[in-house]
Coordinates of C-alpha atoms and ligand atoms in Angstrom, one line a residue:
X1 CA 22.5 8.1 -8.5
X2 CA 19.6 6.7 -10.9
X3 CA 21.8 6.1 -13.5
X4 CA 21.1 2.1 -14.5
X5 CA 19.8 -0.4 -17.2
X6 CA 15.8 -0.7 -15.8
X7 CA 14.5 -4.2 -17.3
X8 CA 10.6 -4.3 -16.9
X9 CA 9.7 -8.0 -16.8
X10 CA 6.0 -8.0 -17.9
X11 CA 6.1 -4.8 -19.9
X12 CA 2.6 -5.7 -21.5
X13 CA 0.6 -6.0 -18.6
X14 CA -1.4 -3.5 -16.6
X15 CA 0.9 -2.4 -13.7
X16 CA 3.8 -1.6 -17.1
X17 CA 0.9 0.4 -18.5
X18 CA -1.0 2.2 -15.5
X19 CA 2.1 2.9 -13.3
X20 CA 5.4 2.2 -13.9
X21 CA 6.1 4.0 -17.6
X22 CA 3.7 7.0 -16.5
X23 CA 6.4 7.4 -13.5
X24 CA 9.5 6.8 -15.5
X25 CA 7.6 9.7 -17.2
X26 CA 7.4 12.2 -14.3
X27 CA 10.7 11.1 -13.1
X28 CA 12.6 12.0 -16.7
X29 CA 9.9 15.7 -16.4
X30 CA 11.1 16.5 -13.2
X31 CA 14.7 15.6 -13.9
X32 CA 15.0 12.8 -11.1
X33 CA 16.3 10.3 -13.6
X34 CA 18.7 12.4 -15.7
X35 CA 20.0 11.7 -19.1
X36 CA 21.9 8.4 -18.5
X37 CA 19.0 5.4 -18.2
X38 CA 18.1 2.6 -20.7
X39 CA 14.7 1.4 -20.1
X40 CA 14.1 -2.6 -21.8
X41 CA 10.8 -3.8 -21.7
X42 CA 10.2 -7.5 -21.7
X43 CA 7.3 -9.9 -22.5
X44 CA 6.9 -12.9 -24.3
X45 CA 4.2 -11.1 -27.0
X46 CA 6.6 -9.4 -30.3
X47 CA 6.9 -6.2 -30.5
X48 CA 8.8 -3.7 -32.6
X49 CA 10.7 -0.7 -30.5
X50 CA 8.8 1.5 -32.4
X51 CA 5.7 -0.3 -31.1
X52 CA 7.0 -0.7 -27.9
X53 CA 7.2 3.0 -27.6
X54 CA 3.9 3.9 -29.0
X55 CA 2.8 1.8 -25.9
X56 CA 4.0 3.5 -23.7
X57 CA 3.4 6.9 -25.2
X58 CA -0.2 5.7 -25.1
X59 CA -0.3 4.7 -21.2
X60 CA 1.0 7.8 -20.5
X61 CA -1.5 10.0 -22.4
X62 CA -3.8 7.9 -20.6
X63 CA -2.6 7.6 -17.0
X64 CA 0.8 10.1 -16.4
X65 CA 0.3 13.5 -14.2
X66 CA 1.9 15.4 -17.1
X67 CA 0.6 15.7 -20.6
X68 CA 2.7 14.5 -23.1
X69 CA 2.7 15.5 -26.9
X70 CA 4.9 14.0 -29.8
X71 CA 7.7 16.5 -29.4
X72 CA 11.4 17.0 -29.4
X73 CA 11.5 16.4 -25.7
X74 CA 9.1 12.7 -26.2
X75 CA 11.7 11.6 -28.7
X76 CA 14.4 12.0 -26.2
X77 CA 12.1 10.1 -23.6
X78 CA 11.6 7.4 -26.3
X79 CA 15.1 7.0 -27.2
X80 CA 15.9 5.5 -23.8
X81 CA 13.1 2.6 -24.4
X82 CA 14.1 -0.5 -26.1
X83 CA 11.9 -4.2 -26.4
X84 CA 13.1 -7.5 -26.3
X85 CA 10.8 -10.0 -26.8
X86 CA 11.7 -13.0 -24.0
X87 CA 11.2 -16.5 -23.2
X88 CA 11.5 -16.8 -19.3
X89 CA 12.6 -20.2 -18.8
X90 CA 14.9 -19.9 -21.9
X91 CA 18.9 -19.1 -20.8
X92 CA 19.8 -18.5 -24.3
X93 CA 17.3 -15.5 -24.3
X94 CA 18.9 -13.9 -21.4
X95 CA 21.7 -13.9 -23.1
X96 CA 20.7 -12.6 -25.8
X97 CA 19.1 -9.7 -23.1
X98 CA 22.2 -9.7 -21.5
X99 CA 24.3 -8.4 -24.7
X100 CA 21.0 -6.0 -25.6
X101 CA 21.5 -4.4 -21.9
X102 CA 25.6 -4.3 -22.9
X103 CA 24.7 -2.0 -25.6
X104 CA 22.6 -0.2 -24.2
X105 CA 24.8 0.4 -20.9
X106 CA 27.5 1.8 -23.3
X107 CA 25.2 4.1 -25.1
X108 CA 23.6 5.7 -22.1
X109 CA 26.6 5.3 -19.7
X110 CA 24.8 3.4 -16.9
X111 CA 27.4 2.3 -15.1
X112 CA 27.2 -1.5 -15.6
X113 CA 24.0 -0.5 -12.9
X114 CA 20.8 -3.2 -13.1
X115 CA 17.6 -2.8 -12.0
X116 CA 15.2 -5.8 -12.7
X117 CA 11.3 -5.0 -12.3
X118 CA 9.5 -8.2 -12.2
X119 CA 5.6 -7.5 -12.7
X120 CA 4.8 -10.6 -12.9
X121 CA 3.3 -13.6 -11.4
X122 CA 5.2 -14.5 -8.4
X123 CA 5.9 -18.5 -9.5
X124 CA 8.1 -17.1 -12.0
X125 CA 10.3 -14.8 -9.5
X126 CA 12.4 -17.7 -8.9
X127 CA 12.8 -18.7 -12.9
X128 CA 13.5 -15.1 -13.4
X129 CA 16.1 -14.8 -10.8
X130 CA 18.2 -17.7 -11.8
X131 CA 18.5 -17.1 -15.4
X132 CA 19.4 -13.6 -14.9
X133 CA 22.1 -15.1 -13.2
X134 CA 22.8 -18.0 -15.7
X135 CA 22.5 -15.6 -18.7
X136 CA 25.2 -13.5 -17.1
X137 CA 23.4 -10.2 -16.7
X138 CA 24.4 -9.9 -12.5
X139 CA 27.8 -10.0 -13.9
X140 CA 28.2 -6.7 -14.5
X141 CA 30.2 -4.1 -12.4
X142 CA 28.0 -2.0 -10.5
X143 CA 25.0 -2.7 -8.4
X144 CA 22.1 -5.0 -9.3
X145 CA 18.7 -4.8 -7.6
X146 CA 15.7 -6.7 -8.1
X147 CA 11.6 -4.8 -7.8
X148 CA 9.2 -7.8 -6.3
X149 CA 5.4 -7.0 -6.5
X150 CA 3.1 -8.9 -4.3
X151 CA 2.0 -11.1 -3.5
X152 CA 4.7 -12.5 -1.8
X153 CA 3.9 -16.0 -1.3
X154 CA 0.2 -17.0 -0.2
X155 CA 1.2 -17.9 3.2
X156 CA 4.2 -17.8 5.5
X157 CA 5.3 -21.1 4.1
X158 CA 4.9 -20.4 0.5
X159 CA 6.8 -17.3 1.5
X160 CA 9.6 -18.6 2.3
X161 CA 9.9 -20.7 -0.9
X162 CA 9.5 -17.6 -2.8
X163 CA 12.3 -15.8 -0.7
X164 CA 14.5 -18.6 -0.8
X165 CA 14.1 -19.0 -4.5
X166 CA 15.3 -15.1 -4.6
X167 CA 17.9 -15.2 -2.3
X168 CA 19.9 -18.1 -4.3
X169 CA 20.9 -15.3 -6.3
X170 CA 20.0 -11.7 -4.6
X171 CA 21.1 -10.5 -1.5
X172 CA 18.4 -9.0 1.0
X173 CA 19.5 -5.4 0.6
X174 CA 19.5 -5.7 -2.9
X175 CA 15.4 -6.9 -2.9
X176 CA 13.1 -4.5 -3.0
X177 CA 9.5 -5.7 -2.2
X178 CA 7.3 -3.4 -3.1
X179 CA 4.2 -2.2 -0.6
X180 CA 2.7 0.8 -2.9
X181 CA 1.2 1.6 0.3
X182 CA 4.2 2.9 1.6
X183 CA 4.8 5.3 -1.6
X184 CA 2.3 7.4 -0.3
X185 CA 2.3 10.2 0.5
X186 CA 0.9 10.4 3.5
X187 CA 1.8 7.2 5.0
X188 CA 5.3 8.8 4.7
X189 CA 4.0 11.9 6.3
X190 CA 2.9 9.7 9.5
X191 CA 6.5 9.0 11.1
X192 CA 7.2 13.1 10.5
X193 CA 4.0 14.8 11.7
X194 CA 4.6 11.8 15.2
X195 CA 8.2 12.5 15.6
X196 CA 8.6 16.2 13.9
X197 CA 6.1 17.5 16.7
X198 CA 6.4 17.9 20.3
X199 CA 2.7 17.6 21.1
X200 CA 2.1 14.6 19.6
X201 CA 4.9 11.6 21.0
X202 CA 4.4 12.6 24.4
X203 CA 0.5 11.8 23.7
X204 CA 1.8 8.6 21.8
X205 CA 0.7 5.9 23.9
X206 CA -1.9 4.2 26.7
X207 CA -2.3 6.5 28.7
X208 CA -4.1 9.1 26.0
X209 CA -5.3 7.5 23.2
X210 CA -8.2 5.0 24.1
X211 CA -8.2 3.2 20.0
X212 CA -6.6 3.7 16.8
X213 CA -8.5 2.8 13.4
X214 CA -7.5 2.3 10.3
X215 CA -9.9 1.7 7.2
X216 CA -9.0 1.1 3.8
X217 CA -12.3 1.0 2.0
X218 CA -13.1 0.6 -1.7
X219 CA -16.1 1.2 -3.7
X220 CA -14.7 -1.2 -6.6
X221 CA -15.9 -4.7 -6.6
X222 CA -12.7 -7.6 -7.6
X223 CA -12.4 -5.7 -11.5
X224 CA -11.0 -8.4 -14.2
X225 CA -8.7 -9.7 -10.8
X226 CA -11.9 -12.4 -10.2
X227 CA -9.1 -15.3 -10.6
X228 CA -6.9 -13.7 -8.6
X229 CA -8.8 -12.1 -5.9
X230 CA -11.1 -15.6 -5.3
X231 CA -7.8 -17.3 -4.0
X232 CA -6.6 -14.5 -2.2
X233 CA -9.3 -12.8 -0.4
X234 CA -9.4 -9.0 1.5
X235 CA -6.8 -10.1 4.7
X236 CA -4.4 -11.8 2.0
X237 CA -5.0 -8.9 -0.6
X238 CA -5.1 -6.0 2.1
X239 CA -4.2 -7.2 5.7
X240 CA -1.2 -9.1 5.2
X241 CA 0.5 -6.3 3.4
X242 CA -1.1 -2.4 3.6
X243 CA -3.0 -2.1 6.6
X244 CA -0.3 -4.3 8.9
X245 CA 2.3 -1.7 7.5
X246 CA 0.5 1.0 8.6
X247 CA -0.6 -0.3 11.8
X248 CA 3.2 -0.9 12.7
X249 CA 4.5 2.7 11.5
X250 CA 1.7 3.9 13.6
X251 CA 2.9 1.8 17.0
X252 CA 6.4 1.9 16.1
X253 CA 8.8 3.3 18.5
X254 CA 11.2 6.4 17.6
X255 CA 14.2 4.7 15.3
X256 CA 17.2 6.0 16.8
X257 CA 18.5 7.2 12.9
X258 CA 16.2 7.4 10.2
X259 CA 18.0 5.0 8.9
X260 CA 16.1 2.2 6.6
X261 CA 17.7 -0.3 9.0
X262 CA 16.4 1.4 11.9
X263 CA 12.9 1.8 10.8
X264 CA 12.6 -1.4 9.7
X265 CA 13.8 -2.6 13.1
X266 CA 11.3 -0.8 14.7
X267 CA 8.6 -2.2 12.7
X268 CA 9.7 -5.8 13.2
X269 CA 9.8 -5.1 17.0
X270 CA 5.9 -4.0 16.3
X271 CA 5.4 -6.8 14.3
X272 CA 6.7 -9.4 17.0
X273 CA 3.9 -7.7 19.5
X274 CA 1.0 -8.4 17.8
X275 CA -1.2 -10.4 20.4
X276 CA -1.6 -14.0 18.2
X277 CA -4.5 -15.7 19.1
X278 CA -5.5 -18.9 21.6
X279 CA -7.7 -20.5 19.6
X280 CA -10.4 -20.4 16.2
X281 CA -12.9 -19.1 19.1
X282 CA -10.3 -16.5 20.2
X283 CA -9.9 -15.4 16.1
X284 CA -13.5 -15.5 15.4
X285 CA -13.9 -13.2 18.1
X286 CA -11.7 -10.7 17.0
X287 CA -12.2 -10.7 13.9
X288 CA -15.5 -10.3 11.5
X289 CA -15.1 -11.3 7.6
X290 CA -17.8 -10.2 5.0
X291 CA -18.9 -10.8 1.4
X292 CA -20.9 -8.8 -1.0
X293 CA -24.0 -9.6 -2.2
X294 CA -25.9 -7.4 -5.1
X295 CA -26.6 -4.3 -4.3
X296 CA -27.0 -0.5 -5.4
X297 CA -23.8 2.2 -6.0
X298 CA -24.3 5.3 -6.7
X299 CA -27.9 4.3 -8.1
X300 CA -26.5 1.8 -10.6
X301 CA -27.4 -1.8 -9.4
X302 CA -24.1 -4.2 -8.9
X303 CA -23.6 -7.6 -8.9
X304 CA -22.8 -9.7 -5.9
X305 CA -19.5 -11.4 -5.7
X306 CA -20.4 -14.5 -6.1
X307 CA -21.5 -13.1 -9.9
X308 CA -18.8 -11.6 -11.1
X309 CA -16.5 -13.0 -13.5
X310 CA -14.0 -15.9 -12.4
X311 CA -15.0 -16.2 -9.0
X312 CA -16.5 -19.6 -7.9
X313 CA -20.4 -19.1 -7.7
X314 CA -20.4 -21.4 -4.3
X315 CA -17.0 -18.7 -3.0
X316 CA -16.6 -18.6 0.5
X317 CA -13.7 -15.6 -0.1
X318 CA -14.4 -12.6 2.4
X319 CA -14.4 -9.4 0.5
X320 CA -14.5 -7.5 3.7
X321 CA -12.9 -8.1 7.0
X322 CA -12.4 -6.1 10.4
X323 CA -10.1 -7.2 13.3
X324 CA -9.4 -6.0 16.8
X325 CA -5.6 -6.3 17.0
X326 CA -3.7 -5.5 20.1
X327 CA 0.4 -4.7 20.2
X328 CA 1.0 -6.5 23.5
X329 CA 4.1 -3.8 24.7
X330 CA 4.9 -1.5 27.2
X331 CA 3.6 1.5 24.7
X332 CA 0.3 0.2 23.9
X333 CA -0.6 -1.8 26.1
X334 CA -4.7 -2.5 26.7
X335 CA -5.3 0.0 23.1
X336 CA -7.2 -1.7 20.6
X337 CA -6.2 -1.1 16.3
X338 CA -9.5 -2.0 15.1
X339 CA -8.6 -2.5 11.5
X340 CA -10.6 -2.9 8.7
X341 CA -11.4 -2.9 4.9
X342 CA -13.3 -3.8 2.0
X343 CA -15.0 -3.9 -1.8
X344 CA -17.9 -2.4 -2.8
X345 CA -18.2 -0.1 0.1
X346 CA -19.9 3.4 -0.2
X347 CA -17.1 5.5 -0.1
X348 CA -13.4 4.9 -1.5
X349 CA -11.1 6.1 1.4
X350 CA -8.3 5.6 3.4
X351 CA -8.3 7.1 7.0
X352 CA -6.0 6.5 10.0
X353 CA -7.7 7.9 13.2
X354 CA -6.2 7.9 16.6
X355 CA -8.7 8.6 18.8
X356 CA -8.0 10.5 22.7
X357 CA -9.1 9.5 25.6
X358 CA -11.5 11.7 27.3
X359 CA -10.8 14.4 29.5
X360 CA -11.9 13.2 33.6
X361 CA -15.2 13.2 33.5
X362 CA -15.4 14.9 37.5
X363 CA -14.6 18.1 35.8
X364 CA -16.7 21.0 35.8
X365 CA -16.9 20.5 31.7
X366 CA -17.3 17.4 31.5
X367 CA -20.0 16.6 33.3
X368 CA -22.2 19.2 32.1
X369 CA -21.7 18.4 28.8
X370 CA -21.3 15.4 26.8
X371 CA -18.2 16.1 24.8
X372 CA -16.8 14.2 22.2
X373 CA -13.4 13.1 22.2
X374 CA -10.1 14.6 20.6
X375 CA -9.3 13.1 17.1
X376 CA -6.1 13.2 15.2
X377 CA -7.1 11.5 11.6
X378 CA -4.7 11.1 8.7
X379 CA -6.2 11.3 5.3
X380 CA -3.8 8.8 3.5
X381 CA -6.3 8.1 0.2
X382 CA -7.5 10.2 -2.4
X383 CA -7.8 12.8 -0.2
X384 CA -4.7 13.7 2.1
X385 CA -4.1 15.5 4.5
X386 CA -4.0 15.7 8.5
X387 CA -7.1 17.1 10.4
X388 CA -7.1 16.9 14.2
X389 CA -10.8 17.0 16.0
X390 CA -11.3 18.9 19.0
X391 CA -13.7 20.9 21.3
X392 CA -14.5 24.7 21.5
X393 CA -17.0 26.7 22.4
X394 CA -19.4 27.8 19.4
X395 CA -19.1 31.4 19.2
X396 CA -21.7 33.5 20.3
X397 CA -23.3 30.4 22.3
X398 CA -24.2 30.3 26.6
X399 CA -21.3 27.7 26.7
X400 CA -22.2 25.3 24.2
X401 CA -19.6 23.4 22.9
X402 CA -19.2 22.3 19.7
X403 CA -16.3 19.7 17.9
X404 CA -14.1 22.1 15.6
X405 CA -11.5 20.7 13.5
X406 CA -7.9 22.2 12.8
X407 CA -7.0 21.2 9.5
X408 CA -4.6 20.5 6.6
X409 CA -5.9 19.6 3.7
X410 CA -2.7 18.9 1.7
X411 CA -4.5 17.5 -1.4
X412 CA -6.2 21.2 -1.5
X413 CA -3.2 23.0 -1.6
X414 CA -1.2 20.8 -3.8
X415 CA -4.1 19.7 -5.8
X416 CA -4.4 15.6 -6.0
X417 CA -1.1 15.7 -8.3
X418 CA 1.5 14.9 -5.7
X419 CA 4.3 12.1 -6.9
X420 CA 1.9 9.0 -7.4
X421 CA 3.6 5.7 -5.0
X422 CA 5.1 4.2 -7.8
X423 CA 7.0 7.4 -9.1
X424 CA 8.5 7.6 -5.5
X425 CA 9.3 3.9 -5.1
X426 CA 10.6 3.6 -8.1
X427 CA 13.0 6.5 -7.5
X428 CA 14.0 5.1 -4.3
X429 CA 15.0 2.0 -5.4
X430 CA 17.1 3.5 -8.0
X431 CA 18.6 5.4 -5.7
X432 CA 19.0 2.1 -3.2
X433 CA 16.8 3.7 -0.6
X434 CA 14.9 1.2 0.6
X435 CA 13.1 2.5 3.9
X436 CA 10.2 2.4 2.3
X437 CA 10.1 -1.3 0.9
X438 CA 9.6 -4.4 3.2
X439 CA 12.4 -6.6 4.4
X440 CA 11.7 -10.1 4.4
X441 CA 11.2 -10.3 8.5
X442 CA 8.6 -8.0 8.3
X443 CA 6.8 -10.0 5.4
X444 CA 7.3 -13.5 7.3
X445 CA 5.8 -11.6 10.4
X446 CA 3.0 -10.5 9.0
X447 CA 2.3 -14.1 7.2
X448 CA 2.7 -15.3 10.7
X449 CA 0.0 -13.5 12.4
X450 CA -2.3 -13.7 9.1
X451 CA -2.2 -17.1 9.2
X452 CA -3.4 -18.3 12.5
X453 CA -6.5 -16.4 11.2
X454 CA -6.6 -17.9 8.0
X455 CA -6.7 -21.2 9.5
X456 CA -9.0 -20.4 11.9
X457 CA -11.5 -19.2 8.9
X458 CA -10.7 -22.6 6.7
X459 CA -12.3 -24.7 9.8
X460 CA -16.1 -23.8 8.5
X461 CA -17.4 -20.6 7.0
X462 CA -20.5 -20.1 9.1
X463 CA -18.8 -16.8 10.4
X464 CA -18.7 -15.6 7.0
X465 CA -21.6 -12.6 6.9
X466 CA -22.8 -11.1 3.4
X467 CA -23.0 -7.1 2.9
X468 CA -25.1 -5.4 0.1
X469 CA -22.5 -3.7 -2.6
X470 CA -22.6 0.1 -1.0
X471 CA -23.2 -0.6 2.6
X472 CA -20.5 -0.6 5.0
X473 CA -20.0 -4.2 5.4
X474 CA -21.8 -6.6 7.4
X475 CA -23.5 -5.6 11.4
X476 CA -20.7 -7.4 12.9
X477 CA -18.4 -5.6 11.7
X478 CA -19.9 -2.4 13.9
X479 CA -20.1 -4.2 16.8
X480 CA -16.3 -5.2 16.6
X481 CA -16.0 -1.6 17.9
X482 CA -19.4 -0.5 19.8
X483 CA -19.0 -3.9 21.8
X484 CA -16.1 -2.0 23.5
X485 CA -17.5 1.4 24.0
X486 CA -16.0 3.2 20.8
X487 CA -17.4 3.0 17.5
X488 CA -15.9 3.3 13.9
X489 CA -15.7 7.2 13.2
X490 CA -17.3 7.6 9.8
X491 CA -15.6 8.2 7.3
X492 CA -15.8 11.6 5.4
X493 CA -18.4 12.4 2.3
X494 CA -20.7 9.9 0.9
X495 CA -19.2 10.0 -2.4
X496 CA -15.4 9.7 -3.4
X497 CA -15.6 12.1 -5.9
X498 CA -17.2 14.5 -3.2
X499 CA -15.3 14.1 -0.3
X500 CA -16.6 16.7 2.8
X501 CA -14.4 17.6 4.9
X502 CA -17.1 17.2 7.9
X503 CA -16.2 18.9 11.0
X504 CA -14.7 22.1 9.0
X505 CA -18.0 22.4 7.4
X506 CA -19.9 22.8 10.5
Ligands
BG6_601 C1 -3.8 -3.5 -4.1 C2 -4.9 -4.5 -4.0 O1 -2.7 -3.9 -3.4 O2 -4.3 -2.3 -3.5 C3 -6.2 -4.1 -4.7 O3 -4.4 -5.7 -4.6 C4 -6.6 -2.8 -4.2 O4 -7.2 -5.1 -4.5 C5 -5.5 -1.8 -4.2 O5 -7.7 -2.3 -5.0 C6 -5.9 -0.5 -3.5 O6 -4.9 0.5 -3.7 P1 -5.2 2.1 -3.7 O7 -3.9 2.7 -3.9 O8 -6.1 2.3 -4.9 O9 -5.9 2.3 -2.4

């Protein structure tokens, strides 16, 4: 049941504009939301509704998967968009929201239903949270959720300020923090294709897979976010959230209901195994961070980081990082996840690959030839789809064998226009699914083990390495891997908008 007062706190920023009115979009197309919604926007700037709605007609010519022309069927979108103009830390303007949403409830029948979208800067969760409380607006019959974007908190201990701040007024299962990460696609296709399959969990674990990778690289550079992104860095802005998440649903064990409870259990339990660390030497072992210095993309020269706008010109923020992390249980055991991502790297991609061990090497195969190992890679980002790697004999040959790949290029068959993250999150939470948002023990957990590395970095940056824009970040960051035996398997194409599908082309 979507049916519900949406208020979009921040409706003038970017995330309003690039994401969420482009997925109420495809959500009214495809009939998801139905007929009875009321969506206010809310900023401090003035705005007329008709404005307002000229806004967001705009950002979804610009940025929704469906076209949209100034029809019968736009007006009827339209009609369900109101704007308030709002003074946060003003109660009297929440009241005054709080008899715009009564209105609007009655005229689209929503069921006394609110959902509250803050896309804003996280210091003013909590302001936003108590005066929709003090204005009245949680006093509604029906259910009341609240939409957080991240960051959440800058450490574990500003974290829990933040939380606590929310949960003077929200209960847990009504927050939804929101990990677009876990909208996609096919991070959502990773707990099927491991527990849908019988030839995959029984695999699952030390005894046949040697190392699992994930990268997450970008070719961007930090954008207008300069202000933001100097203060965060890539293990705040990437580690912390995305790539932990994916390294747990990786390692996770079977829930036993695919439940959200359940699978949020599981990837607490994952969460709790991470191996911390002994000391800064143990952390600076394990762990390589990078900056990036000018350098050439795509035959256009780039700035370094230090140059670009809003970052400190003396910035010791890494850009890049890479980290060996073990999950100290009975499952994985000895594995290393060597994670890693990064800006300004030559390809935009996101890969998971869980490499097999090898095959004895006493047999007759394997010692006459020098085979490369089995490879089951999930294409999570732009591309997606599932490709496992393995060995065959190349037709016609005196034996020679040859990697082949089986796969399934999803993005090829569906084309790139699958549901964008926010489309589904955004459904879900209307819905009050909220598997795929994180609970606040899994955020805490993942501050917890980001941390100790954090504070081993502020002791001195003489670990920090620069990379030139378009290479993949700096030597130590290969040696991470080679130093135990494996090395990172490259990523696909050169080019993001010519992604090759490497081992099929063969
Ligand atoms: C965001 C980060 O969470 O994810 C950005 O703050 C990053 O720095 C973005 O660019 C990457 O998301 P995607 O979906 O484009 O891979």
């Amino acid at each position: 049941m979507t049916n519900a007062v949406f208020l979009i706190f921040g409706a003038t920023g970017d995330l309003a504009r690039r994401k969420l009115f482009p997925a109420f979009y495809s959500l009214y197309r495809e009939r998801k939301l139905g007929e009875k919604f009321a969506v206010v926007g809310l900023a401090r700037r003035s705005r007329t509704n008709e404005e307002f709605r000229e806004d967001v007609l705009e950002s979804i010519k610009e940025f929704a998967r469906y076209n949209v022309t100034k029809d019968e069927r736009w007006e009827s979108f339209a009609d369900h968009f109101e704007y308030m103009s709002l003074d946060i830390n003003d109660v009297n303007s929440f009241r005054e929201l709080k008899a715009l949403t009564d209105r609007l409830d009655e005229k689209f029948d929503a069921g006394g239903n609110k959902l509250s979208y803050l896309a804003l800067a996280p210091e003013l969760f909590g302001p936003v949270s108590h005066n929709l409380k003090a204005g009245g607006l949680l006093e509604t019959e029906g259910w009341h959720r609240v939409v957080i974007e991240k960051p959440f908190g800058y450490d574990l201990k500003s974290a829990e300020k933040l939380n606590a701040e929310i949960r003077q007024v929200f209960e847990e299962q009504d927050i939804y923090r929101i990990d677009h990460y876990l909208g996609k696609e096919m991070v959502q296709n990773i707990n099927v294709v491991r527990f849908a399959n019988a030839f995959f969990e029984p695999l699952w674990n030390n005894k046949y897979i040697s190392n699992i990778q994930i990268t997450l690289s970008e070719t961007v550079g930090v954008e207008e976010r300069g202000g933001y992104y100097d203060r965060s860095g890539a293990l705040r802005d990437m580690g912390q959230n995305h790539m932990l998440q994916m390294l747990a649903i990786m390692a996770m064990e079977p829930p036993s209901r695919m439940h959200p409870e359940d699978i949020r259990d599981e990837k607490v339990k994952v969460l709790r195994s991470l191996r911390g660390f002994e000391s800064a030497a143990d952390v600076r072992a394990n762990t390589v961070r990078g900056q990036y210095s000018q350098g050439t993309m795509k035959g256009q020269q780039v700035p370094g980081y230090r140059q670009e706008d809003k970052v400190n010109p003396e910035s010791a923020t890494e850009t890049y990082f890479a980290a060996r992390v073990f999950v100290d249980n009975f499952r994985w055991a000895g594995v290393p996840f060597y994670i890693r991502t990064g800006k300004r790297l030559p390809v935009k991609t996101t890969e998971v690959v869980v490499e097999f061990k090898n095959v004895p090497n006493n047999v007759y195969l394997s010692t006459k030839h020098k085979l490369e190992p089995n490879l089951l890679v999930f294409r999570v980002n732009p591309m997606e789809g599932i490709y496992f790697k393995m060995n065959a004999k190349q037709p016609g040959s005196e034996g020679v064998i040859v990697p082949v790949a089986m796969d399934f290029c999803q993005s090829c068959q569906v084309g790139l226009n699958t549901p964008e993250a926010y489309e589904r999150l955004l459904y879900d939470a209307a819905r009050g699914d909220s598997t795929y948002f994180t609970r606040w023990d899994e955020v805490a957990l993942a501050w917890k083990y980001v941390d100790q590395i954090e504070s081993a970095w502020k002791e001195g940056a003489d670990d920090l390495q620069t990379y030139a824009a378009g290479t993949w970040g700096p030597e130590r960051g290969q040696k991470l891997v080679t130093q135990d035996g494996f090395k990172w398997w490259p990523v696909n194409g050169q080019d993001e908008n010519e992604v090759a599908w490497e081992f099929t082309q063969r």
